[in-house]
Amino acid sequence: MLYSDLKRDLTVVMMTNNQQMKVDGIKNAIFSALANQPVSVPKKSVYLEIRDKVLANADKGLAYYRDLKANHQDSYDFTFEIGDLISTGKYILRRNKFDDAIKVFQMAVALKAKPADIAYGYELIGEAYLKKQDKPNAQLNYKQAVAIDPNNKNAVGILQQLAK
């Protein structure tokens, strides 16, 4: 990422190999420090904190996540909580731990969030069920995704394919 403040003639280049790295807070802290302004230290990524714990043991990892949410919001960034859970579920899904991914996605869709984000969570639950060869549950979740967000073209397309 390349950030420039042309008025102050400052440029910051940031690179990471971590998924879901929230660089905006770090960028803001760097610009503040360079301008001799108070620096606000960004909060830690929930996704990066929980993904390996959930991969190792979904129930213990999700209990750890709930503890972070209940007791450590001062240290961890929960501003896009559904996104962090969806990213965690996708991380687990890519490792073929379908039931564990479904648990994470179900936790995500239970949150108060934008309808499109909740619909995406249901779409991913459907994908996990498809990978398990469980077509009825896949269809149920794709239908839920479309019911929440009729503009979810991917879920609509998959439902059409499953109907054939």
PDB file of C-alpha atoms in Angstrom:
ATOM      1  CA  MET A   1       0.000   0.000   0.000  1.00  0.00           C
ATOM      2  CA  LEU A   2       1.254   3.437  -0.883  1.00  0.00           C
ATOM      3  CA  TYR A   3      -0.052   6.426   1.039  1.00  0.00           C
ATOM      4  CA  SER A   4       0.877  10.019   0.253  1.00  0.00           C
ATOM      5  CA  ASP A   5       0.177  13.285   2.018  1.00  0.00           C
ATOM      6  CA  LEU A   6       1.125  15.754  -0.699  1.00  0.00           C
ATOM      7  CA  LYS A   7       0.568  18.829   1.482  1.00  0.00           C
ATOM      8  CA  ARG A   8       3.224  17.647   3.937  1.00  0.00           C
ATOM      9  CA  ASP A   9       5.356  15.925   1.287  1.00  0.00           C
ATOM     10  CA  LEU A  10       5.095  12.571   3.057  1.00  0.00           C
ATOM     11  CA  THR A  11       4.827   9.122   1.529  1.00  0.00           C
ATOM     12  CA  VAL A  12       4.509   5.847   3.410  1.00  0.00           C
ATOM     13  CA  VAL A  13       4.833   2.446   1.764  1.00  0.00           C
ATOM     14  CA  MET A  14       3.441  -0.504   3.714  1.00  0.00           C
ATOM     15  CA  MET A  15       3.773  -4.163   2.833  1.00  0.00           C
ATOM     16  CA  THR A  16       2.417  -7.269   4.553  1.00  0.00           C
ATOM     17  CA  ASN A  17       1.935 -10.924   3.771  1.00  0.00           C
ATOM     18  CA  ASN A  18      -0.897 -11.262   6.313  1.00  0.00           C
ATOM     19  CA  GLN A  19      -4.472 -11.546   5.135  1.00  0.00           C
ATOM     20  CA  GLN A  20      -6.953  -9.056   6.495  1.00  0.00           C
ATOM     21  CA  MET A  21      -4.217  -6.779   7.796  1.00  0.00           C
ATOM     22  CA  LYS A  22      -5.920  -3.556   8.794  1.00  0.00           C
ATOM     23  CA  VAL A  23      -3.294  -1.072   7.686  1.00  0.00           C
ATOM     24  CA  ASP A  24      -5.334   2.132   7.890  1.00  0.00           C
ATOM     25  CA  GLY A  25      -4.818   2.510  11.647  1.00  0.00           C
ATOM     26  CA  ILE A  26      -1.100   1.869  11.291  1.00  0.00           C
ATOM     27  CA  LYS A  27      -0.859   4.382   8.452  1.00  0.00           C
ATOM     28  CA  ASN A  28      -2.670   7.006  10.530  1.00  0.00           C
ATOM     29  CA  ALA A  29      -0.337   6.402  13.481  1.00  0.00           C
ATOM     30  CA  ILE A  30       2.737   6.795  11.251  1.00  0.00           C
ATOM     31  CA  PHE A  31       1.469  10.044   9.728  1.00  0.00           C
ATOM     32  CA  SER A  32       0.636  11.393  13.196  1.00  0.00           C
ATOM     33  CA  ALA A  33       4.090  10.503  14.512  1.00  0.00           C
ATOM     34  CA  LEU A  34       5.793  12.116  11.516  1.00  0.00           C
ATOM     35  CA  ALA A  35       3.734  15.270  12.112  1.00  0.00           C
ATOM     36  CA  ASN A  36       4.612  15.316  15.835  1.00  0.00           C
ATOM     37  CA  GLN A  37       0.939  14.819  16.674  1.00  0.00           C
ATOM     38  CA  PRO A  38      -0.487  12.464  19.306  1.00  0.00           C
ATOM     39  CA  VAL A  39      -0.357   8.863  18.132  1.00  0.00           C
ATOM     40  CA  SER A  40      -3.250   6.474  18.586  1.00  0.00           C
ATOM     41  CA  VAL A  41      -2.030   2.886  18.622  1.00  0.00           C
ATOM     42  CA  PRO A  42      -4.298   0.738  16.436  1.00  0.00           C
ATOM     43  CA  LYS A  43      -6.077  -2.194  17.996  1.00  0.00           C
ATOM     44  CA  LYS A  44      -5.090  -5.764  17.182  1.00  0.00           C
ATOM     45  CA  SER A  45      -6.792  -7.803  14.463  1.00  0.00           C
ATOM     46  CA  VAL A  46      -9.383 -10.242  15.786  1.00  0.00           C
ATOM     47  CA  TYR A  47      -8.999 -12.386  12.667  1.00  0.00           C
ATOM     48  CA  LEU A  48      -5.235 -12.756  13.018  1.00  0.00           C
ATOM     49  CA  GLU A  49      -5.642 -13.523  16.718  1.00  0.00           C
ATOM     50  CA  ILE A  50      -8.262 -16.275  16.415  1.00  0.00           C
ATOM     51  CA  ARG A  51      -7.755 -18.022  13.071  1.00  0.00           C
ATOM     52  CA  ASP A  52      -5.101 -20.539  14.141  1.00  0.00           C
ATOM     53  CA  LYS A  53      -6.816 -21.187  17.464  1.00  0.00           C
ATOM     54  CA  VAL A  54     -10.096 -21.916  15.665  1.00  0.00           C
ATOM     55  CA  LEU A  55      -8.246 -24.111  13.164  1.00  0.00           C
ATOM     56  CA  ALA A  56      -6.657 -26.140  15.972  1.00  0.00           C
ATOM     57  CA  ASN A  57      -9.939 -26.562  17.876  1.00  0.00           C
ATOM     58  CA  ALA A  58     -13.065 -24.740  16.721  1.00  0.00           C
ATOM     59  CA  ASP A  59     -14.928 -24.872  20.024  1.00  0.00           C
ATOM     60  CA  LYS A  60     -11.950 -23.657  22.076  1.00  0.00           C
ATOM     61  CA  GLY A  61     -11.067 -21.071  19.429  1.00  0.00           C
ATOM     62  CA  LEU A  62     -14.596 -19.679  19.385  1.00  0.00           C
ATOM     63  CA  ALA A  63     -14.651 -19.624  23.202  1.00  0.00           C
ATOM     64  CA  TYR A  64     -11.419 -17.615  23.023  1.00  0.00           C
ATOM     65  CA  TYR A  65     -13.071 -15.232  20.534  1.00  0.00           C
ATOM     66  CA  ARG A  66     -16.054 -14.773  22.882  1.00  0.00           C
ATOM     67  CA  ASP A  67     -13.644 -14.011  25.729  1.00  0.00           C
ATOM     68  CA  LEU A  68     -11.853 -11.402  23.604  1.00  0.00           C
ATOM     69  CA  LYS A  69     -15.190  -9.803  22.767  1.00  0.00           C
ATOM     70  CA  ALA A  70     -16.375  -9.806  26.371  1.00  0.00           C
ATOM     71  CA  ASN A  71     -13.152  -8.747  28.061  1.00  0.00           C
ATOM     72  CA  HIS A  72     -10.656  -7.261  25.609  1.00  0.00           C
ATOM     73  CA  GLN A  73     -12.414  -4.795  23.329  1.00  0.00           C
ATOM     74  CA  ASP A  74      -9.897  -2.206  24.481  1.00  0.00           C
ATOM     75  CA  SER A  75      -7.120  -4.163  22.725  1.00  0.00           C
ATOM     76  CA  TYR A  76      -8.863  -5.772  19.739  1.00  0.00           C
ATOM     77  CA  ASP A  77     -10.624  -4.175  16.779  1.00  0.00           C
ATOM     78  CA  PHE A  78     -14.244  -5.326  16.591  1.00  0.00           C
ATOM     79  CA  THR A  79     -15.351  -2.619  14.117  1.00  0.00           C
ATOM     80  CA  PHE A  80     -15.943  -5.179  11.349  1.00  0.00           C
ATOM     81  CA  GLU A  81     -16.604  -8.217  13.484  1.00  0.00           C
ATOM     82  CA  ILE A  82     -18.623 -10.094  10.873  1.00  0.00           C
ATOM     83  CA  GLY A  83     -15.771  -9.631   8.400  1.00  0.00           C
ATOM     84  CA  ASP A  84     -13.260 -11.062  10.854  1.00  0.00           C
ATOM     85  CA  LEU A  85     -15.466 -14.089  11.512  1.00  0.00           C
ATOM     86  CA  ILE A  86     -16.157 -14.624   7.808  1.00  0.00           C
ATOM     87  CA  SER A  87     -12.421 -14.411   7.059  1.00  0.00           C
ATOM     88  CA  THR A  88     -11.765 -16.927   9.824  1.00  0.00           C
ATOM     89  CA  GLY A  89     -14.435 -19.252   8.458  1.00  0.00           C
ATOM     90  CA  LYS A  90     -12.971 -19.000   4.957  1.00  0.00           C
ATOM     91  CA  TYR A  91      -9.522 -19.788   6.387  1.00  0.00           C
ATOM     92  CA  ILE A  92     -10.969 -22.912   8.012  1.00  0.00           C
ATOM     93  CA  LEU A  93     -12.997 -23.823   4.899  1.00  0.00           C
ATOM     94  CA  ARG A  94      -9.866 -23.697   2.709  1.00  0.00           C
ATOM     95  CA  ARG A  95      -8.406 -26.363   4.982  1.00  0.00           C
ATOM     96  CA  ASN A  96     -11.438 -28.620   4.403  1.00  0.00           C
ATOM     97  CA  LYS A  97     -12.721 -28.408   7.980  1.00  0.00           C
ATOM     98  CA  PHE A  98     -16.286 -27.949   6.801  1.00  0.00           C
ATOM     99  CA  ASP A  99     -18.172 -28.458  10.068  1.00  0.00           C
ATOM    100  CA  ASP A 100     -15.854 -26.064  11.900  1.00  0.00           C
ATOM    101  CA  ALA A 101     -16.227 -23.461   9.144  1.00  0.00           C
ATOM    102  CA  ILE A 102     -20.010 -23.764   9.402  1.00  0.00           C
ATOM    103  CA  LYS A 103     -19.804 -23.056  13.156  1.00  0.00           C
ATOM    104  CA  VAL A 104     -17.800 -19.893  12.496  1.00  0.00           C
ATOM    105  CA  PHE A 105     -20.109 -18.712   9.705  1.00  0.00           C
ATOM    106  CA  GLN A 106     -23.175 -19.362  11.882  1.00  0.00           C
ATOM    107  CA  MET A 107     -21.660 -17.192  14.588  1.00  0.00           C
ATOM    108  CA  ALA A 108     -21.052 -14.487  11.974  1.00  0.00           C
ATOM    109  CA  VAL A 109     -24.600 -14.457  10.580  1.00  0.00           C
ATOM    110  CA  ALA A 110     -26.021 -14.145  14.104  1.00  0.00           C
ATOM    111  CA  LEU A 111     -24.423 -10.698  14.457  1.00  0.00           C
ATOM    112  CA  LYS A 112     -26.106  -7.391  13.720  1.00  0.00           C
ATOM    113  CA  ALA A 113     -24.533  -6.394  10.423  1.00  0.00           C
ATOM    114  CA  LYS A 114     -25.317  -5.183   6.926  1.00  0.00           C
ATOM    115  CA  PRO A 115     -27.740  -7.486   5.092  1.00  0.00           C
ATOM    116  CA  ALA A 116     -25.224  -8.069   2.285  1.00  0.00           C
ATOM    117  CA  ASP A 117     -22.612  -9.262   4.800  1.00  0.00           C
ATOM    118  CA  ILE A 118     -25.086 -11.571   6.534  1.00  0.00           C
ATOM    119  CA  ALA A 119     -26.217 -12.923   3.153  1.00  0.00           C
ATOM    120  CA  TYR A 120     -22.580 -13.587   2.242  1.00  0.00           C
ATOM    121  CA  GLY A 121     -22.208 -15.560   5.471  1.00  0.00           C
ATOM    122  CA  TYR A 122     -25.198 -17.729   4.531  1.00  0.00           C
ATOM    123  CA  GLU A 123     -23.728 -18.165   1.054  1.00  0.00           C
ATOM    124  CA  LEU A 124     -20.526 -19.472   2.626  1.00  0.00           C
ATOM    125  CA  ILE A 125     -22.482 -21.828   4.871  1.00  0.00           C
ATOM    126  CA  GLY A 126     -24.105 -23.132   1.690  1.00  0.00           C
ATOM    127  CA  GLU A 127     -20.684 -23.566   0.104  1.00  0.00           C
ATOM    128  CA  ALA A 128     -19.459 -25.559   3.101  1.00  0.00           C
ATOM    129  CA  TYR A 129     -22.509 -27.829   2.932  1.00  0.00           C
ATOM    130  CA  LEU A 130     -21.946 -28.334  -0.795  1.00  0.00           C
ATOM    131  CA  LYS A 131     -18.375 -29.386  -0.095  1.00  0.00           C
ATOM    132  CA  LYS A 132     -19.788 -31.884   2.416  1.00  0.00           C
ATOM    133  CA  GLN A 133     -22.075 -33.214  -0.355  1.00  0.00           C
ATOM    134  CA  ASP A 134     -25.114 -32.059   1.673  1.00  0.00           C
ATOM    135  CA  LYS A 135     -27.230 -30.524  -1.082  1.00  0.00           C
ATOM    136  CA  PRO A 136     -30.443 -29.966   0.983  1.00  0.00           C
ATOM    137  CA  ASN A 137     -28.637 -27.888   3.641  1.00  0.00           C
ATOM    138  CA  ALA A 138     -26.647 -26.100   0.960  1.00  0.00           C
ATOM    139  CA  GLN A 139     -29.858 -25.094  -0.826  1.00  0.00           C
ATOM    140  CA  LEU A 140     -31.444 -23.990   2.439  1.00  0.00           C
ATOM    141  CA  ASN A 141     -28.559 -21.631   3.178  1.00  0.00           C
ATOM    142  CA  TYR A 142     -28.285 -20.293  -0.371  1.00  0.00           C
ATOM    143  CA  LYS A 143     -32.032 -19.552  -0.225  1.00  0.00           C
ATOM    144  CA  GLN A 144     -31.504 -17.736   3.065  1.00  0.00           C
ATOM    145  CA  ALA A 145     -28.733 -15.681   1.446  1.00  0.00           C
ATOM    146  CA  VAL A 146     -31.058 -14.672  -1.406  1.00  0.00           C
ATOM    147  CA  ALA A 147     -33.938 -13.938   0.983  1.00  0.00           C
ATOM    148  CA  ILE A 148     -31.709 -11.507   2.888  1.00  0.00           C
ATOM    149  CA  ASP A 149     -30.060 -10.014  -0.195  1.00  0.00           C
ATOM    150  CA  PRO A 150     -31.922 -10.633  -3.474  1.00  0.00           C
ATOM    151  CA  ASN A 151     -28.982  -8.994  -5.295  1.00  0.00           C
ATOM    152  CA  ASN A 152     -26.652 -11.824  -4.267  1.00  0.00           C
ATOM    153  CA  LYS A 153     -26.119 -13.046  -7.817  1.00  0.00           C
ATOM    154  CA  ASN A 154     -23.679 -15.760  -6.823  1.00  0.00           C
ATOM    155  CA  ALA A 155     -26.198 -17.432  -4.492  1.00  0.00           C
ATOM    156  CA  VAL A 156     -28.945 -17.065  -7.121  1.00  0.00           C
ATOM    157  CA  GLY A 157     -26.701 -18.703  -9.739  1.00  0.00           C
ATOM    158  CA  ILE A 158     -25.756 -21.601  -7.482  1.00  0.00           C
ATOM    159  CA  LEU A 159     -29.403 -22.198  -6.601  1.00  0.00           C
ATOM    160  CA  GLN A 160     -30.211 -22.347 -10.328  1.00  0.00           C
ATOM    161  CA  GLN A 161     -27.427 -24.889 -10.839  1.00  0.00           C
ATOM    162  CA  LEU A 162     -28.593 -26.986  -7.885  1.00  0.00           C
ATOM    163  CA  ALA A 163     -32.159 -27.015  -9.245  1.00  0.00           C
ATOM    164  CA  LYS A 164     -31.026 -28.782 -12.430  1.00  0.00           C
TER     165      LYS A 164
END
